[in-house]
Every structure is written in structure tokens, then in C-alpha cells.
Amino acid sequence: MSNKKLITAALPYANGPVHIGHLAGVYIPADVYARFQRRSGKDVAFICGSDEHGIPITIRAKKEGVTPQDIVDKYHEIIKKSFSDLGISFDEYSRTTSQNHRETSQDFFKVLYEKGKFTEEMSEQYFDEQANEFLADRYIVGTCPNCGNDNAYGDQCEKCGTTLSPSELINPKSMLSGNVPVLKETKNWYLPLNEYEDFLNEWIIEGHKDDWKTNVYGQVKSWLTDGLKPRAMTRDLNWGVPVPLPNAEGKVLYVWFDAPIGYISFTKEWAEKNGKDWKDYWQSENSDLVHFIGKDNIVFHCIIFPAMMKAHGDFIMPKNVPAFEFLNLENDKISTSRNWAVWAHEYVEEFPGQQDVLRYALLSSAPETKDNNFTWKDFQTKNNSELVGIFGNFINRVAVLIHKYYDGIVQKPNFLQQDIEAMHLVQNSIEKLGQYLNKYEFRNALNEMITVARIGNKYLADEEPWKIIKDNPERVKTQLYVASQISILLGYICEPFMPFTSNKIEEIFNSNDLELDINFTDRLISKPFVKSDKEIKCRNYSKLVWDDVLNLTNQFLPYGHRINEATLLFSKIEDDVIDFQIQKLENTKQSNKKTNPKANPMKDEIQFDDFTKIDLRTATIIEAEKVEKADKLLKLTVDTGVDVRTVVSGIAESFKAEEVIGKQVMILLNLAPRKIRGIESQGMLLLTTKPDGKLSFVTPDDSNVENGIEIG
């Protein structure tokens, strides 16, 4: 088995923040796997970075009126901080706009070019004559031939979901100028994927039928069955890595050519910082390459990138590509364009110190084999019932009782059969947990972790040390010794899933710098629990590996060791906190229904009886003057048809006094009077705000309407 583990996570586009769909479908599972492999003694390189090229970047830049570099600089930092805040333990997180990446991807392209792996082909592509620019598919809009949507893109209609090509659009227009584009010939360099079908069939279809996930294997098999076609590896764009050829001005590398090479360039950066050789991870049979991705990236990581590496000739192939399905939010598809998401950076701000709660909740709902769903109520239940009620409750009870009965000192045990049985149950769960993680079954692994906490709770509930402490204090010493071992084991095995919680447990049980002097042949106390006679002397707790856990389940906290005071690992999440999050999503849903994006949200509902109390009338302004020392206020005399009354209104910045005299308006007649600058105002005029910020009166359509006519 290979000692080196090269683990990559799909590069997030730096055109917006990351959300829970990204976290559940790629980054948290990848982090769990990387942390587990480190604890298994593997030499791990966990690599990722921001994908800063491609059309989504330029589209975002045009929308915000800034440069693409401004966009990627902004979102790279937001994404990087979100990952750090949530404990994603990348060994290197870089970016594809770095000079190192540019050189690495250009060198890769030149190797393929010099080996004659590309074909040069002419094709017709839409061109905007006014902008003097070839148009990527996303810069062409028109009418969808499938559903009639007038705002379909050249690659997809987001209304009906149909995949399109620009030539299929009805009445295509350029997003740059609004003009009708013309077809113009251009030359690009293609990688003939069809020439790699035999290799891909042998490598994936024959080689990984039994060990790859069915969704990955099935999608790749479908592509290969349909037959592969040459694919352009260059594009006519002004944002990206320039094609390193003398006759390629105005052309950049296809984003799906340069982006996966980021895994290589970022590994180079990491290796240089740490005195390692990057080739040991990318060009050695003693290295396992594992890509963590979402299902929408399967074709790029299982067909295009492997074909590129095969064409190059110097790189290993992925050992596995555990692609996840999609996570929905409150039974609706997560959508960045609709803001239907839970954003990572917002979660960190709104749930301070509760990063592990999100990690746990997302792992328990991880879309491993099919799309899954996240709801805030389920999030609350998992925290309150499982983390607070099971996991946190056990750890807290153990620490509290050891302090209450023994001043925080772990006592020497004298084992009975039930103690040995409890520890063997724990050991079996830990074995299964490791087996599940090696098979990328994260939900099953998480379940084994919480099972260990359940075993601990059941052990204490069955033994009831609080009931026998007076009559049998010696027995309680053993009970709490066993419970302390389960506690520290939980701290160790939960680290891949909940690293912040693991640190807290280590602090409570004072195990950070604990040296374990262990010799099974000399310490009879160890023999009932272990499954081998493996010897380890003076191993620091923090340096233990997974095999040590399986063989030393009784030796983490030797008797005589002093622990620290108990602290709560998790706090109950109240209904009002969850209701706030649900209301945020409801506000988003209402906002998505707007026909005018600038319109303010609807105010709180009123009942019909409330509405009938409103007395709206037509009226005419007969006098107007400025209110002294008040720039915004006009004092108006208004004929309401019922009476003549005074209204003070903040319209002076939009109208001069003389402009409003004779103006027919609508007035809320039965508004309770109130004094404004010492003047009693007896009503409110109806106005609206124009796009330029100025006010405008809401007036009757018929200018001859009499004053005092009721509206409603």
C-alpha cells in the first residue's frame, strides 16, 4: 500500500463565496479523509486553491463594473478564510492567477504541443463586431428553443435546464453590446479525446469497476459508450493563461485545461515551502492520488484530465475519484444566482464557535450516493439531540464525576467483565469507523463515532457510579477509569470529523503533552483490552496513529493522571435562532419573486378589518410654504372635500412650494394628528420614489376628480 496520499479538492470558482452545498459535497469529506490519513501515519499532501479563470469570473466582473482581477482578489480571500474558519486543513491553498501556476500550465501545454498531441482546427464562432471580441457561450443570450425563455444562455437555459449550443438559440444577441453577433472563423488547438478511449476503457471500465462509486463509474461508462470527440484546449478570450505559442495572440488555455493543472502547481508551492520533492507525489507509484469532486465535475476529472496526463506521460492516474451528488436546501435546489444558499462565511459569523456543529450536520446529510437535503430544523435536532444530548453529555459527566469524587485524578482500576466488554465494543466501532473512511463512506463512519459516545453513556447508565459511590467507592474508581478511556478515545477519533471539539476534549483531559510509557509485557492492566502484544514506549499522545488506537484502548490516560475542569462542548440551539435562519430564507424566496429587484420587501401582513379602517381621499393642495429651519419640510394647506387642513410633508428636496400649489393628490385622511416642528400635521400624502431618488405624487388618473372622493 502506498505511503503517500495526494488528496485534492475541486477548485472553487472565485466568483462568489462557498456555501453548504460545496462543503457537504466536496470540502468537509475531503478534509475528514485527509485528517484520517494523517492519523493513519500517511504522508499527506492535501491540495486546493481558487479557480480564477473562466467565464463566471468575467461575467461577475462586468456585473459589478470592476476588473476580473478585482473579483478574484476579493473572493479568493473570502473563500480561503471560510475554509480556515471551518477547519478545512489544506496543506496548500493557492490560486490559478499565480505566476507559478501560469508557468506550470504553460509548460504542460508546451510538452503536449511539442509531442504533437494537439490538432489545429478551424471553426466558426460567434463574434461581436462592436466589441471586437469572440464570444464565449455564456456571453450569448437569446430565446430558448425548448421553453421560449428570452434570456437563455448560449450553453444552457436556466429556466428549463436544457443544455444548448449558441447556434440553437433563436435571435441570439451579444451580452457585451446587445448587437446580433456574426459567425467568424477562428483557429484553436484540440485534444483528440477519441484517441484515448482504449486507455480510458482499460483504466476505468476494466480497472475500477468494483472499487469506484457507481455514479462515477456509470457516468464515465456512458461517455465512453457514446464515443469521445476532440475538445478545444484553447479559447478566444482576454482573461486566462495565455497560450504559450507565437501565433496564439488573444487566446488563452481552456479553463478546464489549466484548472486541474492547479493541483500540480499548488503541490509544487507546498513542496518548495516544506523541503519536499513534488514529483514524489505526482510521478511516483508510491503515491495515491485521490480527487474529491462534485458530480458535475466527473467528466473533467475522469476523462479530460486523465487524457491530458496520459498524453504528457509523466504523471500517475487517480486511484479514486469519490464524487458526491448535490445537497438541496429546505427541499429546493441550492442556487447562487437566486441566493438560495447557506453561505459559509455567514454561518461562521452567526454561529460563533459552532463550526463543528455544521461539519457534523453536513456529514450526517452528505449526498454520497444520491442528492440529499439540509433543513435548519434537522440541523437543530442533530445538535440538541446528538451532540449536546449524547456526545457532550457523556464527556461532561465523566469529567465532572472524576473531579467530584477524586479531585480530577484518574484512579487505578480493577476490571470486571462488563468493563472489558464495554471497551471491546468501543474498539469494534473504531475498527469499523476506519474501514468506512477507507471506503469513502463518511456517513457510516460518523455513525460509528457517535456510537462510541452511546456506548459510553450506556456504560455509565448501567453502572450508576453516583448511586454506589458511598457503598462501593473502589468499584467507582474502575467505572470512571473506563469512562475516561472512552472519553479520550472519542477525542482522538472525532478529530477528522470535529477538530475543534477534539481539541477541547484534549484540553479537558489534559492529554496534549501526555507521554505514554507503555509495555504490554510488564503492565498486566492492559491485557484485558488489547488484541495484540505490540509494544510502544514513551509515545506522545499527539503522535499516536490509528493502529495505536486499536491496540491501546486502555492506555490513553494512565491512573494517577490529573484532568482539567469540565467545560461544555456544545450548547443547545434555541428555536428563535433557527426561526431567524428560516425567515432569512423566506425573505430570499420572496425577493426572488420580485418583478422589480429594487422594490423593498413587503411589510408585515394586516387583516382585512385593518384595511377597512383606512380612509384614503382625493384632495388638492391650495397653499404651500417652507417650514423654517427645515430643509426637507413643506407646510401644505389641503382641501380634502371634507375640510381644509394642514399637512406637513418631507418633500421640499423634490418640489418647490410654488410647484405643488393646485396639485391634485391622495391623502390618508384618518391618520392621527402629530406635531412636526411645532406644527400640527393632520394627514399624510401618498408619494413614491423615482429611479433618480426624487419623489413623485400618486395622483388620480382623471384630473377632474372632485376632492373628497374615497379610494378603495
C-alpha atoms as one frame of an Amber mdcrd trajectory, in Angstrom:
protein
   0.000   0.000   0.000   1.278   3.461  -0.905   2.598   5.621   1.911   1.943
   8.956   0.211  -1.572  10.314  -0.145  -2.056  13.154  -2.627  -5.579  14.419
  -1.910  -7.155  17.169  -3.995 -10.439  19.021  -3.603 -12.192  20.639  -6.571
 -11.057  24.217  -7.107 -13.888  26.604  -6.160 -14.664  29.394  -8.628 -13.544
  32.714  -7.186 -16.698  34.497  -8.354 -18.573  34.159  -5.070 -18.395  32.656
  -1.572 -18.699  28.943  -0.782 -21.960  27.532   0.554 -23.068  24.383   2.377
 -23.544  22.501  -0.899 -19.845  22.937  -1.659 -18.905  21.998   1.903 -21.040
  18.853   2.090 -20.271  17.681  -1.435 -16.507  18.199  -1.527 -14.559  20.020
   1.151 -15.634  18.553   4.500 -15.485  14.903   3.289 -12.080  15.611   1.717
 -10.877  17.151   4.979 -12.136  14.190   7.027 -10.302  11.818   4.702  -7.078
  13.853   4.811  -7.141  14.103   8.612  -7.812  10.374   8.912  -4.930   9.524
   6.576  -2.589  11.719   8.632  -3.722   9.890  11.775  -3.076   6.635   9.951
   0.570   7.622   9.554   0.397   8.523   5.858   2.483  11.237   4.217  -0.384
  13.504   3.161  -0.483  16.426   0.741  -3.985  17.965   0.827  -4.135  20.422
  -2.076  -6.645  23.009  -3.278  -6.918  26.613  -4.452  -9.156  29.157  -6.126
 -10.064  28.698  -9.795  -9.672  32.268 -11.002 -10.125  31.940 -14.749 -13.161
  31.217 -16.885 -16.352  32.932 -17.933 -18.072  33.050 -14.495 -15.300  35.390
 -13.335 -15.634  37.815 -16.230 -19.437  37.809 -16.047 -19.299  38.712 -12.346
 -16.763  41.450 -13.084 -18.974  43.022 -15.767 -21.999  42.921 -13.455 -20.082
  44.694 -10.698 -18.291  47.118 -13.025 -14.799  46.042 -11.932 -11.929  44.030
 -13.402 -11.723  40.223 -13.245  -8.642  40.605 -11.037 -10.677  42.659  -8.564
 -13.251  39.853  -8.414 -10.793  37.029  -7.833  -8.802  39.014  -5.267 -11.985
  39.652  -3.292 -13.457  36.167  -3.363 -10.169  34.288  -3.019  -9.727  35.848
   0.413 -13.358  35.219   1.426 -13.180  31.565   0.346  -9.776  30.960   1.905
 -10.895  32.435   5.236 -14.125  30.413   5.219 -12.172  27.192   4.778  -9.785
  28.135   7.562 -12.610  29.150   9.903 -14.313  25.785   9.362 -11.146  23.788
   9.997 -10.504  22.586   6.434  -6.874  21.521   6.828  -5.412  22.159   3.390
  -1.657  21.744   3.277  -1.717  24.268   0.444  -4.468  26.607  -0.705  -3.301
  28.704  -3.633  -4.756  30.373  -6.738  -4.589  29.944 -10.503  -3.597  33.557
 -11.172  -0.198  32.984  -9.550   2.932  33.187 -11.661   3.859  29.656 -10.637
   0.575  28.308 -11.936   0.840  30.238 -15.189   4.291  28.782 -15.840   3.309
  25.242 -14.829   0.204  25.130 -17.024   2.019  26.730 -19.967   4.861  24.201
 -19.620   2.316  21.367 -19.558   0.692  22.714 -22.736   4.059  23.070 -24.492
   5.001  19.451 -23.684   1.791  18.230 -25.325   2.257  20.616 -28.254   5.857
  19.524 -28.855   4.803  15.860 -28.688   2.235  16.522 -31.398  -0.707  15.678
 -29.128  -2.897  18.560 -30.344  -4.686  19.083 -33.629  -5.207  22.580 -35.064
  -8.760  23.098 -36.248 -10.708  25.974 -37.737 -14.247  26.542 -36.530 -16.918
  29.199 -36.763 -17.581  31.070 -33.555 -19.847  33.985 -32.728 -18.057  37.348
 -32.844 -19.198  40.753 -31.567 -18.079  43.256 -34.216 -18.688  46.290 -31.998
 -16.756  44.853 -29.040 -14.226  43.296 -31.462 -14.294  40.108 -29.421 -15.146
  36.436 -29.850 -17.997  35.448 -27.577 -17.918  32.580 -25.125 -21.192  30.667
 -24.920 -22.204  32.459 -21.723 -21.903  35.839 -23.449 -24.621  34.961 -25.944
 -28.288  35.222 -24.972 -31.426  34.508 -26.921 -34.710  32.648 -26.921 -34.651
  29.055 -25.739 -35.971  26.748 -28.498 -37.327  24.408 -25.826 -39.330  26.636
 -23.463 -39.339  30.088 -25.104 -37.333  31.771 -22.319 -35.979  35.023 -23.823
 -32.916  35.054 -21.514 -31.380  31.669 -22.258 -27.578  31.479 -22.405 -25.576
  30.011 -25.255 -24.753  26.924 -23.186 -27.895  26.427 -21.085 -31.394  27.665
 -20.410 -31.578  28.195 -16.662 -35.369  28.249 -16.761 -35.926  24.752 -18.168
 -32.427  23.333 -17.642 -31.861  22.348 -21.277 -28.235  22.171 -22.428 -27.795
  24.333 -25.536 -25.259  25.487 -28.066 -25.200  29.094 -29.341 -26.382  28.010
 -32.785 -29.611  26.640 -31.266 -30.666  29.983 -29.752 -33.413  31.937 -31.502
 -32.456  35.589 -32.104 -29.027  35.389 -30.403 -27.541  38.618 -29.065 -24.216
  39.589 -27.564 -24.209  40.374 -23.842 -21.331  42.799 -24.473 -23.062  45.190
 -26.854 -26.595  43.879 -27.342 -25.929  43.525 -31.056 -26.540  40.460 -33.172
 -23.209  38.571 -33.365 -21.754  37.233 -36.587 -20.064  33.906 -37.240 -16.332
  34.217 -37.799 -13.637  31.621 -38.372 -11.017  31.066 -35.670  -8.250  28.553
 -35.020  -7.882  26.606 -31.782  -5.889  23.632 -30.504  -7.852  20.456 -29.795
  -7.040  17.369 -27.744  -8.410  14.355 -29.677 -10.066  12.580 -26.749 -11.233
   9.829 -29.095  -7.609   8.636 -29.317  -7.655   7.905 -25.568 -10.815   5.786
 -25.495  -8.933   2.477 -25.312  -6.756   3.731 -22.479  -9.741   5.103 -20.537
 -11.731   1.911 -21.059  -8.881  -0.228 -19.781  -8.056   2.059 -16.852 -11.576
   2.836 -15.600 -14.079   0.386 -17.070 -11.880  -2.668 -16.571  -9.696  -1.444
 -13.722 -12.112   0.315 -11.352 -15.479  -1.345 -11.837 -15.506  -2.741  -8.297
 -13.840  -0.004  -6.249 -15.182   3.281  -7.710 -18.535   4.779  -6.770 -21.350
   3.709  -9.075 -22.261   7.309 -10.017 -18.704   7.962 -11.201 -18.281   4.661
 -12.977 -21.710   4.921 -14.620 -21.221   8.447 -15.937 -17.771   7.682 -17.351
 -19.035   4.479 -18.971 -21.866   6.428 -20.596 -19.460   8.978 -22.070 -17.202
   6.261 -23.412 -20.114   4.269 -24.831 -21.328   7.345 -26.742 -17.819   7.936
 -28.087 -15.457  10.805 -27.340 -14.745  13.714 -29.658 -11.839  16.162 -29.927
 -12.198  19.032 -27.459 -10.706  22.509 -27.780  -7.999  23.188 -25.179  -7.760
  26.887 -26.061 -10.271  29.716 -26.187 -10.546  33.167 -27.776 -10.750  35.200
 -24.573  -8.891  38.016 -22.856  -8.892  36.509 -19.348  -6.912  33.371 -18.557
  -3.485  31.808 -19.008  -2.107  32.942 -22.401  -1.446  30.155 -24.890   2.385
  29.895 -24.984   2.763  29.874 -28.761   3.967  32.669 -31.054   0.876  32.548
 -33.283  -1.712  32.496 -30.489  -2.296  36.145 -29.650  -5.664  36.723 -27.965
  -6.024  33.087 -26.980  -5.950  31.529 -23.521  -5.909  27.987 -22.196  -9.335
  26.412 -21.797 -10.220  26.788 -18.116 -10.655  23.027 -17.771  -7.159  22.576
 -19.154  -5.471  24.991 -16.767  -7.605  24.450 -13.625  -6.712  20.782 -12.867
  -3.068  21.577 -13.536  -3.522  23.797 -10.484  -3.341  20.649  -8.392   0.201
  20.187  -9.732   1.311  23.810  -9.473  -0.055  24.134  -5.925   1.748  20.933
  -4.897   4.953  22.494  -6.216   4.392  25.524  -3.991   3.753  23.362  -0.948
   6.750  21.116  -1.628   9.092  24.073  -2.010   7.936  25.539   1.316   8.393
  22.223   3.114  11.615  20.932   1.591   9.916  18.149  -0.351  10.022  16.972
  -3.957   6.635  17.431  -5.649   7.449  14.666  -8.105   7.327  12.121  -5.259
   3.583  12.790  -5.111   2.745  13.203  -8.808   5.199  10.924 -10.575   5.775
   8.016  -8.182   3.970   4.690  -7.936   4.365   5.036  -4.167   1.723   7.785
  -4.197  -2.069   7.515  -4.268  -3.898  10.385  -5.992  -7.490  10.931  -4.846
  -9.763  13.646  -6.298 -12.743  14.845  -4.231 -15.296  16.498  -6.526 -18.991
  17.099  -7.153 -20.815  15.028  -9.758 -20.810  17.922 -12.254 -17.016  17.624
 -12.485 -16.781  13.896 -13.186 -16.109  14.216 -16.913 -13.262  16.675 -16.347
 -11.509  14.598 -13.673 -12.144  11.137 -15.122 -11.808  11.769 -18.858 -10.231
  15.097 -19.820  -7.573  15.449 -17.103  -6.506  11.774 -17.237  -6.257  12.048
 -21.041  -4.070  15.136 -20.578  -1.811  13.323 -18.099  -1.613  10.267 -20.344
  -0.657  12.484 -23.273   2.044  14.111 -21.153   3.353  10.745 -19.999   4.966
  11.592 -16.648   2.030  11.548 -14.215   0.194   8.937 -12.169  -3.523   8.345
 -12.602  -6.081   8.897  -9.817  -6.574   5.902  -7.555 -10.104   7.084  -6.849
 -12.453   9.950  -7.664 -15.149   9.904  -4.939 -17.657  12.293  -6.496 -20.646
  13.334  -4.391 -24.162  14.185  -5.520 -25.873  17.532  -4.756 -27.180  18.871
  -1.461 -30.543  20.644  -1.523 -31.616  23.325   0.934 -35.061  23.121   2.526
 -36.226  20.818  -0.309 -35.115  23.223  -3.037 -32.041  23.189  -5.257 -29.223
  25.404  -3.967 -28.770  28.322  -6.362 -26.171  31.057  -6.113 -27.997  33.208
  -8.675 -31.163  33.079  -6.537 -29.165  33.464  -3.293 -30.809  30.228  -2.146
 -27.929  29.036  -0.014 -26.400  28.991   3.432 -23.101  30.789   2.946 -20.083
  29.521   4.868 -18.810  32.955   5.933 -22.256  33.992   7.163 -22.612  30.802
   9.184 -19.294  31.426  10.929 -20.426  34.951  11.853 -23.904  33.933  13.027
 -22.885  30.750  14.875 -19.589  31.698  16.561 -17.688  28.754  17.998 -20.071
  26.215  16.430 -18.092  25.206  13.347 -18.173  21.537  14.322 -21.964  21.562
  14.532 -22.132  22.446  10.843 -19.436  19.898   9.974 -21.360  17.196  11.851
 -24.740  18.135  10.373 -23.417  18.250   6.808 -21.554  14.957   7.151 -24.653
  13.268   8.521 -26.547  14.512   5.438 -23.680  14.096   2.992 -25.001  13.340
  -0.533 -22.718  10.348  -1.004 -24.822   8.253  -3.386 -27.848  10.444  -4.126
 -28.981  14.027  -3.686 -29.751  14.836  -0.076 -31.407  17.660   1.828 -30.384
  20.135   4.542 -33.010  21.746   6.761 -32.491  24.075   9.675 -34.827  22.016
  11.878 -32.779  18.881  11.221 -29.610  20.875  11.963 -31.117  21.899  15.317
 -32.149  18.319  16.133 -28.708  16.907  15.349 -27.095  19.496  17.609 -29.529
  19.275  20.513 -30.214  15.531  20.478 -26.922  14.037  19.308 -24.114  16.477
  20.015 -25.498  18.010  23.216 -27.609  15.108  24.468 -25.290  12.188  23.631
 -21.720  13.264  22.849 -21.347  16.364  25.016 -23.384  14.907  27.863 -21.072
  11.892  28.172 -17.826  13.876  28.153 -19.167  16.385  30.656 -20.462  13.718
  33.076 -17.138  11.871  33.090 -15.049  14.977  33.769 -17.460  16.273  36.422
 -17.574  12.958  38.309 -13.786  12.492  38.296 -13.430  15.964  39.828 -16.299
  15.458  42.245 -15.078  12.121  43.627 -11.307  12.175  43.052 -10.230  15.807
  42.733  -9.660  15.300  38.990  -7.241  12.370  39.306  -7.797   9.172  37.295
  -7.810   6.196  39.683  -6.266   2.722  39.421  -8.850   0.219  38.151  -9.764
  -3.346  38.984 -11.644  -4.720  35.995 -14.797  -6.786  35.847 -16.169  -8.491
  32.766 -18.591  -5.680  31.920 -15.683  -3.205  31.795 -13.792  -5.341  29.318
 -16.927  -5.849  27.214 -17.586  -2.111  27.041 -14.046  -1.414  25.848 -14.250
  -4.158  23.235 -17.467  -2.606  21.908 -15.632   0.704  21.621 -12.722  -0.950
  19.875 -15.020  -2.651  17.355 -16.682   0.668  16.481 -13.304   2.315  15.989
 -12.222  -0.511  13.676 -15.384  -0.128  11.612 -15.007   3.650  11.555 -11.578
   3.349   9.948 -12.806   0.775   7.452 -15.666   3.050   6.397 -13.368   6.046
   5.889 -11.017   3.996   3.734 -14.072   3.211   1.570 -15.228   6.876   1.499
 -18.381   6.036   3.475 -18.460   9.131   5.646 -21.993   8.877   6.996 -21.395
   5.329   8.212 -18.094   6.396   9.774 -19.769   9.313  11.538 -22.387   6.940
  12.900 -19.658   4.754  14.427 -18.166   7.805  16.104 -21.444   8.751  17.779
 -21.927   5.042  18.611 -18.815   5.215  20.802 -20.436   8.080  22.735 -23.614
   5.995  23.040 -21.596   3.072  24.402 -20.072   5.387  26.995 -23.458   6.764
  28.029 -24.952   3.282  28.315 -21.972   2.082  30.353 -22.426   4.896  32.894
 -26.205   4.463  32.942 -25.838   0.728  33.607 -23.094   1.121  36.223 -24.589
   4.165  38.008 -21.440   5.272  39.872 -23.363   8.135  41.526 -25.521   5.561
  43.310 -22.777   3.274  44.619 -20.058   5.810  45.484 -20.807   5.579  49.207
 -21.132   1.812  49.475 -18.542   0.732  46.900 -16.011   3.522  46.207 -13.431
   1.051  44.835 -15.808  -0.026  42.086 -16.412   3.592  41.077 -12.660   4.045
  40.515 -12.789   1.413  37.783 -16.010   2.743  36.298 -14.605   6.245  35.897
 -11.278   4.894  34.677 -13.089   3.054  31.871 -15.266   6.109  31.156 -12.161
   8.306  30.982 -10.588   5.959  28.418 -13.717   6.096  26.254 -13.712   9.902
  26.581 -10.160  10.367  25.410 -10.722   7.866  22.608 -13.688   9.973  21.500
 -11.414  12.992  21.488  -8.989  11.147  19.258 -11.402   9.554  16.778 -13.639
  12.642  16.421 -10.730  14.785  15.223 -11.261  14.092  11.495 -14.947  14.990
  11.815 -14.893  17.686  14.524 -11.346  19.032  15.012 -12.354  21.904  17.301
 -14.208  19.521  19.606 -11.235  17.165  19.620  -9.022  19.999  20.845 -11.499
  20.821  23.611 -11.555  17.197  24.810  -7.771  17.051  24.836  -7.781  20.223
  26.932 -10.344  18.856  29.412  -8.436  15.599  29.849  -5.046  17.331  29.810
  -3.647  14.971  27.194  -1.900  17.375  24.806   1.629  16.635  26.024   0.942
  13.337  27.742   3.795  10.832  27.383   2.609   7.222  27.446   5.121   4.747
  28.853   3.574   1.518  27.647   4.868  -2.031  27.727   2.256  -4.754  27.431
   4.505  -7.463  28.821   5.055  -5.531  32.044   1.620  -3.995  32.595  -0.987
  -6.619  33.284  -3.608  -3.879  33.443  -3.517  -3.569  29.676  -4.016  -7.180
  28.728  -7.795  -7.500  29.048  -8.422  -4.830  26.409  -5.876  -5.295  23.665
  -5.842  -7.540  20.626  -2.053  -7.843  20.259   1.158  -7.641  22.263   2.523
  -4.698  20.315   4.999  -2.672  22.361   5.207   1.113  22.279   7.355   3.033
  24.736   7.105   6.739  25.533   4.774   7.638  22.677   3.404  11.178  22.872
  -0.390  11.163  22.771  -0.473  13.710  19.938   1.733  11.426  17.821  -0.354
   8.292  18.149  -1.599   6.795  14.899  -4.793   4.877  14.159  -3.237   1.432
  14.704  -2.164   2.560  18.169  -5.771   3.422  18.967  -6.900  -0.056  18.003
  -4.264  -1.673  20.207  -4.127   0.703  23.172  -7.735   1.375  24.031  -6.995
   1.319  27.753  -3.796   3.299  27.847  -4.572   6.887  26.924  -4.998   8.152
  30.457  -2.869   6.186  32.926  -4.057   6.167  36.509  -2.612   8.980  38.544
  -3.137  11.427  35.672  -4.857  14.716  36.546  -7.517  16.134  34.218  -8.777
  19.706  33.974 -12.182  21.088  34.891 -15.120  20.201  32.657 -16.316  22.659
  30.023 -19.356  22.290  27.793 -18.527  21.059  24.294 -21.837  22.074  22.732
 -24.727  24.393  23.587 -28.393  23.898  22.887 -29.649  25.861  19.870 -32.956
  27.537  20.676 -35.985  27.814  18.395 -35.605  31.563  17.875 -32.135  31.071
  16.370 -33.474  28.542  13.876 -36.585  30.632  13.164 -34.299  33.538  12.248
 -32.462  31.395   9.682 -35.707  30.070   8.232 -37.040  33.614   7.944 -33.875
  34.668   6.099 -34.584  32.003   3.515 -38.239  33.008   3.330 -37.148  36.605
   2.661 -34.885  35.313  -0.099 -37.776  33.359  -1.595 -39.973  36.450  -1.623
 -37.178  38.543  -3.107 -36.776  36.017  -5.931 -40.414  36.563  -6.849 -39.901
  40.297  -7.398 -40.570  41.689 -10.839 -38.663  44.801  -9.723 -35.426  43.852
  -7.925 -35.230  47.339  -6.372 -38.584  47.022  -4.647 -38.425  46.891  -0.842
 -39.768  43.750   0.863 -43.453  43.606   1.790 -44.273  44.924   5.248 -45.968
  42.782   7.893 -49.405  41.467   6.969 -52.510  43.309   8.115 -56.013  41.925
   8.465 -58.918  42.948   6.223 -60.541  44.747   9.151 -57.395  46.848   9.494
 -57.567  47.791   5.822 -61.206  48.905   6.044 -60.212  51.469   8.678 -58.020
  53.317   6.174 -59.695  56.462   4.758 -57.974  57.492   1.500 -59.405  60.580
  -0.321 -58.693  62.745  -3.303 -57.582  66.254  -2.346 -55.978  69.428  -3.738
 -53.062  71.432  -2.355 -54.229  75.074  -2.195 -51.293  76.641  -0.289 -47.652
  75.718   0.318 -44.668  77.231   2.132 -41.312  76.093   3.502 -41.014  75.270
   7.176 -38.389  77.495   8.801 -35.038  75.821   9.586 -36.186  72.525   7.999
 -34.699  71.831   4.560 -36.942  68.855   3.819 -40.331  70.095   5.057 -43.181
  71.933   3.345 -46.288  73.179   5.186 -49.280  72.454   2.955 -52.897  73.565
   3.136 -55.042  70.826   1.619 -58.695  70.839   0.542 -59.867  67.291   1.296
 -63.508  67.806   0.282 -64.343  67.052   3.899 -62.457  70.053   5.295 -59.403
  72.202   4.726 -56.473  71.035   6.853 -52.723  71.410   7.364 -50.252  68.680
   6.379 -46.501  68.833   6.976 -44.653  66.717   4.386 -40.941  65.957   3.769
 -40.994  66.770   0.059 -39.034  70.018  -0.097 -35.975  68.389  -1.701 -38.128
  67.151  -4.604 -40.584  70.043  -5.063 -40.571  73.792  -4.677 -43.536  75.266
  -2.781 -44.931  77.008  -5.837 -44.767  73.781  -7.905 -47.258  71.897  -5.762
 -49.997  74.534  -5.446 -53.050  73.278  -7.335 -51.712  69.721  -7.417 -54.376
  67.040  -7.004 -53.152  64.351  -4.616 -54.248  61.418  -2.488 -54.322  61.824
   1.274 -54.631  59.443   4.193 -57.378  61.310   5.978 -57.825  59.491   9.264
 -54.171  59.381  10.379 -53.882  60.573  13.969 -52.511  64.176  14.083 -48.970
  64.788  15.327 -46.780  67.833  15.769 -43.811  68.315  13.440 -41.578  71.323
  14.199 -44.395  72.753  16.313 -46.977  72.479  13.528 -49.854  70.016  13.872
 -49.950  67.789  10.776 -53.375  66.306  10.036 -52.778  63.638   7.421 -50.263
  62.033   5.055 -49.889  62.393   1.296 -49.207  59.371  -0.924 -45.896  59.550
  -2.799 -43.446  57.166  -4.421 -39.722  57.308  -5.221 -38.464  57.565  -8.823
 -35.247  55.846 -10.038 -33.308  59.118  -9.587 -34.300  59.252  -5.923 -36.775
  62.116  -6.332 -40.328  61.860  -5.008 -43.451  61.743  -7.143 -47.104  62.221
  -6.137 -49.575  59.364  -6.537 -52.424  61.158  -8.315 -55.826  60.180  -9.782
 -55.857  59.295 -13.494 -58.694  61.754 -14.031 -57.592  65.312 -13.247 -61.227
  66.412 -12.836 -61.994  64.146  -9.898 -63.683  66.064  -7.095 -61.997  66.434
  -3.733 -63.137  64.037  -1.033 -63.795  61.011  -3.257 -62.990  57.816  -1.342
 -60.341  55.465  -2.742 -60.529  51.768  -2.071
